[in-house]
């Protein structure tokens, strides 16, 4: 694997002799596409397909070749049938076993590897989600190949683009592995159309691998607002809100007025103002909504890494020199405790 960021070149893996190839005939490209076969790892929860994971299908389409979807869990038939309708998928491999319901990587990785070996896939693609980030490095280790994480573009079947240093540099990585294990940034690959397909469904191999990890429980923050990762509008609050009570009093009415999802900076989450599932940034969720409106957020580089690809960024901060204004399309210098309620009131009158 060779990484190029700017003008520097860093050899990350096995040295290899490279020669400059001549033009590739169109017939050869067509033959190569026929040899490629991608496995899109699709996520499900409580018997429903996670449509956010369909970005893996979009990435597979860019590679060319055949596309197979993979789902696993208890009573998986309904999920498999839903996935079979996704445009671009030719086949669905389904494993019906409740042991895989929660997507524990300790037993899901051996399951996926067995089906990869059986299917002879060249590219394994999953979302760069909590599930994908836990699963795919284990899969890569079991296959003895390099993991390629958080890609934002595909140049060809072995060359990929990914951000590094919190998005301040872009690396182009080339893999010589026979099997590429890849996670994709969800904001870079739109979800494939959920209808228009007619894929066949077949049972996958289930190794029933022993798992020393036990699922105990989960405590989810439930909301009727749009999902943060896929929302078209997001309002985020930072440490400037000073308390959880003020965060809820100021930001939640604004989100409701806009029909937006709620996000928060790491500082706000660490201070207990918001649940960690709402964190936007390098160590939280990466979002790219049509509108990102933030208040009380200074604009630390870790936060910018999670939202700078938003189409329109609007910021409210009393510090005119706050870094957030350097990336904002619209900025308002003022006290958020006055400006945000005023904005919410005007929106509610429309």
Short mmCIF file of C-alpha atoms in Angstrom, two decimals:
data_model
loop_
_atom_site.label_atom_id
_atom_site.label_comp_id
_atom_site.label_asym_id
_atom_site.label_seq_id
_atom_site.Cartn_x
_atom_site.Cartn_y
_atom_site.Cartn_z
CA UNK A 1 0.00 0.00 0.00
CA UNK A 2 1.44 3.40 -0.95
CA UNK A 3 0.20 6.62 0.65
CA UNK A 4 0.57 10.01 -0.98
CA UNK A 5 -0.39 13.09 1.03
CA UNK A 6 0.64 16.35 -0.62
CA UNK A 7 4.11 15.95 -2.09
CA UNK A 8 5.39 13.42 0.41
CA UNK A 9 5.36 9.71 -0.28
CA UNK A 10 5.29 7.20 2.56
CA UNK A 11 5.60 3.50 1.91
CA UNK A 12 3.22 1.90 4.40
CA UNK A 13 3.45 -1.77 3.43
CA UNK A 14 5.29 -4.32 1.38
CA UNK A 15 7.83 -2.89 -1.10
CA UNK A 16 6.85 -3.68 -4.67
CA UNK A 17 8.28 -3.08 -8.12
CA UNK A 18 6.09 -0.66 -10.03
CA UNK A 19 6.36 0.17 -13.70
CA UNK A 20 4.49 2.83 -15.56
CA UNK A 21 1.79 1.08 -17.59
CA UNK A 22 0.67 2.11 -21.02
CA UNK A 23 -2.95 2.90 -21.87
CA UNK A 24 -5.34 0.13 -20.88
CA UNK A 25 -7.54 -1.06 -23.77
CA UNK A 26 -11.29 -0.69 -23.24
CA UNK A 27 -11.71 -4.44 -23.73
CA UNK A 28 -9.27 -5.09 -20.88
CA UNK A 29 -11.19 -2.74 -18.58
CA UNK A 30 -14.40 -4.59 -19.37
CA UNK A 31 -12.74 -7.92 -18.62
CA UNK A 32 -11.40 -6.54 -15.33
CA UNK A 33 -14.87 -5.35 -14.31
CA UNK A 34 -16.20 -8.85 -14.89
CA UNK A 35 -13.52 -10.26 -12.58
CA UNK A 36 -14.34 -7.85 -9.73
CA UNK A 37 -16.90 -8.95 -7.16
CA UNK A 38 -17.89 -6.83 -4.19
CA UNK A 39 -19.56 -7.87 -0.95
CA UNK A 40 -21.54 -5.03 0.67
CA UNK A 41 -21.98 -5.64 4.40
CA UNK A 42 -25.44 -4.32 5.27
CA UNK A 43 -26.55 -3.44 8.78
CA UNK A 44 -29.88 -4.31 10.36
CA UNK A 45 -31.53 -3.55 13.66
CA UNK A 46 -34.61 -5.15 15.18
CA UNK A 47 -35.48 -6.85 11.90
CA UNK A 48 -35.22 -3.69 9.79
CA UNK A 49 -32.59 -2.84 7.20
CA UNK A 50 -30.44 0.18 8.06
CA UNK A 51 -30.74 2.27 4.90
CA UNK A 52 -27.69 4.29 5.93
CA UNK A 53 -25.56 1.22 5.22
CA UNK A 54 -26.63 1.23 1.55
CA UNK A 55 -23.77 3.60 0.79
CA UNK A 56 -21.65 0.44 0.59
CA UNK A 57 -23.67 -0.55 -2.49
CA UNK A 58 -23.03 2.84 -4.09
CA UNK A 59 -19.29 2.41 -3.49
CA UNK A 60 -19.42 -1.08 -4.98
CA UNK A 61 -21.11 0.32 -8.11
CA UNK A 62 -18.18 2.68 -8.61
CA UNK A 63 -15.82 -0.31 -8.63
CA UNK A 64 -17.83 -2.21 -11.22
CA UNK A 65 -18.35 -5.96 -11.33
CA UNK A 66 -20.97 -7.99 -9.48
CA UNK A 67 -22.40 -6.82 -6.15
CA UNK A 68 -23.59 -9.12 -3.38
CA UNK A 69 -25.23 -7.98 -0.17
CA UNK A 70 -24.66 -9.66 3.21
CA UNK A 71 -27.05 -9.67 6.17
CA UNK A 72 -27.14 -11.75 9.35
CA UNK A 73 -29.33 -11.99 12.43
CA UNK A 74 -32.39 -13.69 13.86
CA UNK A 75 -35.49 -13.94 11.64
CA UNK A 76 -33.45 -12.38 8.87
CA UNK A 77 -35.83 -13.27 6.02
CA UNK A 78 -37.69 -9.94 6.03
CA UNK A 79 -34.42 -7.98 6.04
CA UNK A 80 -33.04 -10.12 3.20
CA UNK A 81 -36.19 -9.55 1.14
CA UNK A 82 -35.94 -5.80 1.71
CA UNK A 83 -32.26 -5.80 0.78
CA UNK A 84 -33.01 -7.80 -2.38
CA UNK A 85 -34.99 -4.83 -3.70
CA UNK A 86 -32.00 -2.47 -3.48
CA UNK A 87 -30.96 -1.24 -6.90
CA UNK A 88 -27.65 -2.70 -8.09
CA UNK A 89 -27.48 -5.81 -5.89
CA UNK A 90 -27.45 -9.11 -7.77
CA UNK A 91 -27.53 -11.51 -4.83
CA UNK A 92 -28.17 -11.47 -1.09
CA UNK A 93 -26.36 -13.82 1.27
CA UNK A 94 -28.37 -14.22 4.47
CA UNK A 95 -27.48 -16.04 7.69
CA UNK A 96 -30.40 -16.64 10.05
CA UNK A 97 -28.98 -16.85 13.57
CA UNK A 98 -29.96 -14.65 16.52
CA UNK A 99 -26.35 -14.79 17.76
CA UNK A 100 -25.55 -12.13 15.15
CA UNK A 101 -28.40 -9.76 16.04
CA UNK A 102 -26.22 -7.24 17.88
CA UNK A 103 -23.34 -7.38 15.41
CA UNK A 104 -20.71 -8.40 17.95
CA UNK A 105 -17.44 -8.34 15.98
CA UNK A 106 -16.04 -11.29 17.92
CA UNK A 107 -18.41 -13.73 16.22
CA UNK A 108 -19.48 -11.65 13.21
CA UNK A 109 -15.92 -11.43 11.83
CA UNK A 110 -15.41 -15.23 11.53
CA UNK A 111 -18.89 -15.48 9.99
CA UNK A 112 -18.07 -12.88 7.37
CA UNK A 113 -14.66 -14.39 6.59
CA UNK A 114 -16.17 -17.83 5.91
CA UNK A 115 -18.61 -16.31 3.42
CA UNK A 116 -15.89 -14.20 1.82
CA UNK A 117 -13.78 -17.29 1.21
CA UNK A 118 -16.74 -19.20 -0.19
CA UNK A 119 -17.78 -16.38 -2.52
CA UNK A 120 -14.30 -15.41 -3.68
CA UNK A 121 -14.97 -11.68 -3.35
CA UNK A 122 -12.33 -9.12 -4.26
CA UNK A 123 -13.72 -6.15 -2.29
CA UNK A 124 -15.47 -6.16 1.09
CA UNK A 125 -17.21 -2.87 1.83
CA UNK A 126 -18.92 -1.61 4.99
CA UNK A 127 -19.84 1.76 6.41
CA UNK A 128 -17.39 3.59 8.69
CA UNK A 129 -19.86 3.26 11.55
CA UNK A 130 -19.36 1.87 15.05
CA UNK A 131 -20.27 -1.54 13.60
CA UNK A 132 -17.96 -1.25 10.60
CA UNK A 133 -15.04 0.15 12.60
CA UNK A 134 -15.26 -2.76 15.05
CA UNK A 135 -15.81 -5.47 12.45
CA UNK A 136 -13.64 -4.75 9.42
CA UNK A 137 -10.17 -4.60 11.07
CA UNK A 138 -10.86 -8.05 12.54
CA UNK A 139 -11.93 -9.32 9.13
CA UNK A 140 -8.76 -7.88 7.58
CA UNK A 141 -6.60 -9.55 10.24
CA UNK A 142 -8.25 -12.93 9.69
CA UNK A 143 -7.70 -12.59 5.94
CA UNK A 144 -4.12 -11.31 6.47
CA UNK A 145 -4.71 -8.16 4.43
CA UNK A 146 -4.51 -4.43 5.15
CA UNK A 147 -7.56 -2.49 6.33
CA UNK A 148 -8.47 0.60 4.26
CA UNK A 149 -10.54 2.91 6.42
CA UNK A 150 -12.90 5.85 5.94
CA UNK A 151 -12.50 6.34 2.20
CA UNK A 152 -14.18 9.27 0.47
CA UNK A 153 -13.46 8.40 -3.17
CA UNK A 154 -12.54 5.48 -5.42
CA UNK A 155 -10.02 6.05 -8.24
CA UNK A 156 -9.88 2.47 -9.48
CA UNK A 157 -10.19 -1.07 -8.15
CA UNK A 158 -7.01 -0.76 -6.05
CA UNK A 159 -6.66 3.00 -5.42
CA UNK A 160 -8.69 4.91 -2.84
CA UNK A 161 -8.80 8.38 -1.31
CA UNK A 162 -9.12 9.00 2.42
CA UNK A 163 -8.69 11.98 4.75
CA UNK A 164 -5.95 11.98 7.39
CA UNK A 165 -4.92 14.37 10.18
CA UNK A 166 -8.56 15.29 10.95
CA UNK A 167 -9.15 16.06 7.28
CA UNK A 168 -6.23 18.47 6.91
CA UNK A 169 -4.52 16.20 4.38
CA UNK A 170 -5.84 13.79 1.77
CA UNK A 171 -4.08 10.48 1.21
CA UNK A 172 -4.33 8.39 -1.93
CA UNK A 173 -3.70 4.78 -0.98
CA UNK A 174 -3.01 1.87 -3.29
CA UNK A 175 -3.47 -1.73 -2.17
CA UNK A 176 -1.82 -4.77 -3.71
CA UNK A 177 -3.83 -7.22 -1.58
CA UNK A 178 -5.98 -9.73 -3.43
CA UNK A 179 -8.90 -8.88 -1.13
CA UNK A 180 -9.57 -5.27 -0.19
CA UNK A 181 -11.40 -4.65 3.10
CA UNK A 182 -12.82 -1.14 3.06
CA UNK A 183 -14.94 1.15 5.20
CA UNK A 184 -16.55 4.16 3.55
CA UNK A 185 -17.43 7.58 4.88
CA UNK A 186 -21.22 7.79 4.78
CA UNK A 187 -21.28 11.43 3.72
CA UNK A 188 -19.18 10.65 0.63
CA UNK A 189 -21.36 7.84 -0.76
CA UNK A 190 -25.11 8.39 -0.90
CA UNK A 191 -27.33 5.45 -0.01
CA UNK A 192 -28.31 3.33 -3.02
CA UNK A 193 -31.94 3.38 -4.10
CA UNK A 194 -33.97 1.06 -1.90
CA UNK A 195 -36.13 -0.22 -4.74
CA UNK A 196 -35.82 -1.27 -8.36
CA UNK A 197 -33.74 -4.38 -7.69
CA UNK A 198 -34.64 -8.06 -7.80
CA UNK A 199 -31.71 -9.92 -6.28
CA UNK A 200 -31.75 -13.62 -5.51
CA UNK A 201 -31.44 -14.74 -1.88
CA UNK A 202 -29.30 -17.65 -0.71
CA UNK A 203 -28.30 -19.01 2.66
CA UNK A 204 -24.80 -18.21 3.80
CA UNK A 205 -22.26 -20.35 5.63
CA UNK A 206 -22.57 -20.22 9.41
CA UNK A 207 -19.41 -21.37 11.23
CA UNK A 208 -21.13 -20.85 14.61
CA UNK A 209 -17.87 -19.48 15.97
CA UNK A 210 -17.47 -19.47 19.73
CA UNK A 211 -17.88 -16.00 21.20
CA UNK A 212 -16.45 -15.11 24.60
CA UNK A 213 -18.28 -11.78 24.59
CA UNK A 214 -21.79 -11.54 25.98
CA UNK A 215 -24.28 -8.82 25.09
CA UNK A 216 -25.61 -7.47 28.38
CA UNK A 217 -27.76 -4.43 27.60
CA UNK A 218 -27.92 -1.09 25.86
CA UNK A 219 -29.29 2.27 26.87
CA UNK A 220 -30.32 4.29 23.84
CA UNK A 221 -31.33 7.93 23.73
CA UNK A 222 -34.65 7.88 21.85
CA UNK A 223 -35.96 10.85 19.91
CA UNK A 224 -38.62 11.65 17.34
CA UNK A 225 -36.23 14.05 15.63
CA UNK A 226 -34.34 13.08 12.45
CA UNK A 227 -31.33 10.80 12.75
CA UNK A 228 -28.18 12.87 13.19
CA UNK A 229 -26.07 10.90 10.71
CA UNK A 230 -28.53 11.29 7.80
CA UNK A 231 -30.50 14.48 8.59
CA UNK A 232 -30.69 17.28 6.04
CA UNK A 233 -30.56 19.91 8.80
CA UNK A 234 -28.54 19.81 12.02
CA UNK A 235 -28.35 22.25 14.94
CA UNK A 236 -25.44 21.80 17.33
CA UNK A 237 -24.61 23.31 20.69
CA UNK A 238 -21.29 23.67 22.43
CA UNK A 239 -19.78 24.41 25.79
CA UNK A 240 -20.99 28.01 25.54
CA UNK A 241 -24.45 26.79 26.59
CA UNK A 242 -23.03 26.30 30.12
CA UNK A 243 -25.38 23.53 31.34
CA UNK A 244 -27.61 20.66 30.23
CA UNK A 245 -30.68 22.65 31.24
CA UNK A 246 -29.66 25.56 29.05
CA UNK A 247 -28.73 23.22 26.20
CA UNK A 248 -32.22 21.70 26.26
CA UNK A 249 -33.94 25.08 26.71
CA UNK A 250 -32.07 26.82 23.90
CA UNK A 251 -31.23 24.17 21.29
CA UNK A 252 -34.17 21.77 21.30
CA UNK A 253 -36.85 24.38 20.40
CA UNK A 254 -34.61 25.59 17.56
CA UNK A 255 -34.24 22.03 16.26
CA UNK A 256 -38.02 21.54 16.38
CA UNK A 257 -38.63 24.83 14.57
CA UNK A 258 -36.28 23.80 11.75
CA UNK A 259 -37.21 20.11 11.72
CA UNK A 260 -33.55 19.40 12.37
CA UNK A 261 -31.49 16.79 14.18
CA UNK A 262 -29.60 17.79 17.31
CA UNK A 263 -25.82 17.57 17.59
CA UNK A 264 -23.20 18.68 20.08
CA UNK A 265 -19.49 19.36 20.34
CA UNK A 266 -17.23 17.02 22.27
CA UNK A 267 -16.82 19.68 24.96
CA UNK A 268 -20.60 19.79 25.45
CA UNK A 269 -20.82 16.00 25.59
CA UNK A 270 -17.90 15.70 28.01
CA UNK A 271 -19.55 18.32 30.23
CA UNK A 272 -22.75 16.28 30.32
CA UNK A 273 -24.89 18.74 28.36
CA UNK A 274 -25.81 16.18 25.69
CA UNK A 275 -25.73 12.41 25.14
CA UNK A 276 -22.56 11.06 23.51
CA UNK A 277 -24.64 9.72 20.61
CA UNK A 278 -25.08 13.38 19.58
CA UNK A 279 -21.36 14.16 19.34
CA UNK A 280 -20.22 15.59 16.02
CA UNK A 281 -16.53 15.52 15.18
CA UNK A 282 -13.44 13.42 14.63
CA UNK A 283 -14.32 11.06 17.50
CA UNK A 284 -18.08 11.35 16.98
CA UNK A 285 -20.33 11.37 13.94
CA UNK A 286 -19.34 12.83 10.59
CA UNK A 287 -22.25 14.74 9.04
CA UNK A 288 -22.78 16.68 5.82
CA UNK A 289 -26.31 18.13 5.95
CA UNK A 290 -27.73 20.85 3.74
CA UNK A 291 -27.69 23.16 6.77
CA UNK A 292 -25.44 22.97 9.83
CA UNK A 293 -26.31 25.62 12.42
CA UNK A 294 -24.13 25.76 15.52
CA UNK A 295 -24.22 27.93 18.62
CA UNK A 296 -21.62 28.26 21.35
CA UNK A 297 -19.07 26.19 19.42
CA UNK A 298 -15.62 27.74 19.00
CA UNK A 299 -14.60 25.54 16.06
CA UNK A 300 -11.85 23.22 17.31
CA UNK A 301 -10.21 21.22 14.53
CA UNK A 302 -11.67 17.97 15.91
CA UNK A 303 -15.19 19.36 15.56
CA UNK A 304 -14.58 20.79 12.08
CA UNK A 305 -13.48 17.34 10.90
CA UNK A 306 -17.03 16.12 11.52
CA UNK A 307 -19.04 18.88 9.82
CA UNK A 308 -16.94 20.92 7.41
CA UNK A 309 -18.47 19.18 4.36
CA UNK A 310 -21.92 20.59 5.21
CA UNK A 311 -23.45 22.52 2.32
CA UNK A 312 -24.25 25.65 4.38
CA UNK A 313 -22.62 26.33 7.76
CA UNK A 314 -24.16 28.98 10.02
CA UNK A 315 -22.55 29.93 13.33
CA UNK A 316 -23.57 32.00 16.36
CA UNK A 317 -20.81 32.95 18.78
CA UNK A 318 -20.07 36.00 20.92
CA UNK A 319 -16.35 35.80 20.05
CA UNK A 320 -15.79 37.42 16.66
CA UNK A 321 -12.39 35.71 16.41
CA UNK A 322 -13.70 32.19 17.00
CA UNK A 323 -12.25 29.70 14.45
CA UNK A 324 -15.75 28.54 13.51
CA UNK A 325 -16.25 31.78 11.55
CA UNK A 326 -13.39 30.83 9.23
CA UNK A 327 -15.46 27.95 7.81
CA UNK A 328 -18.95 29.41 8.27
CA UNK A 329 -20.94 30.63 5.27
CA UNK A 330 -23.10 32.76 7.58
CA UNK A 331 -21.94 34.13 10.93
CA UNK A 332 -23.65 36.04 13.67
CA UNK A 333 -21.60 37.61 16.46
CA UNK A 334 -23.73 37.86 19.58
CA UNK A 335 -24.90 36.26 22.78
CA UNK A 336 -26.49 32.90 21.90
CA UNK A 337 -28.84 33.19 24.89
CA UNK A 338 -30.44 36.17 23.12
CA UNK A 339 -29.93 35.35 19.44
CA UNK A 340 -31.04 31.70 19.38
CA UNK A 341 -34.42 32.25 21.12
CA UNK A 342 -35.00 35.24 18.82
CA UNK A 343 -34.28 33.10 15.77
CA UNK A 344 -36.53 30.30 17.08
CA UNK A 345 -39.38 32.75 17.64
CA UNK A 346 -39.13 34.12 14.10
CA UNK A 347 -39.04 30.62 12.62
CA UNK A 348 -42.15 29.62 14.53
CA UNK A 349 -44.02 32.64 13.15
CA UNK A 350 -43.43 31.60 9.54
#
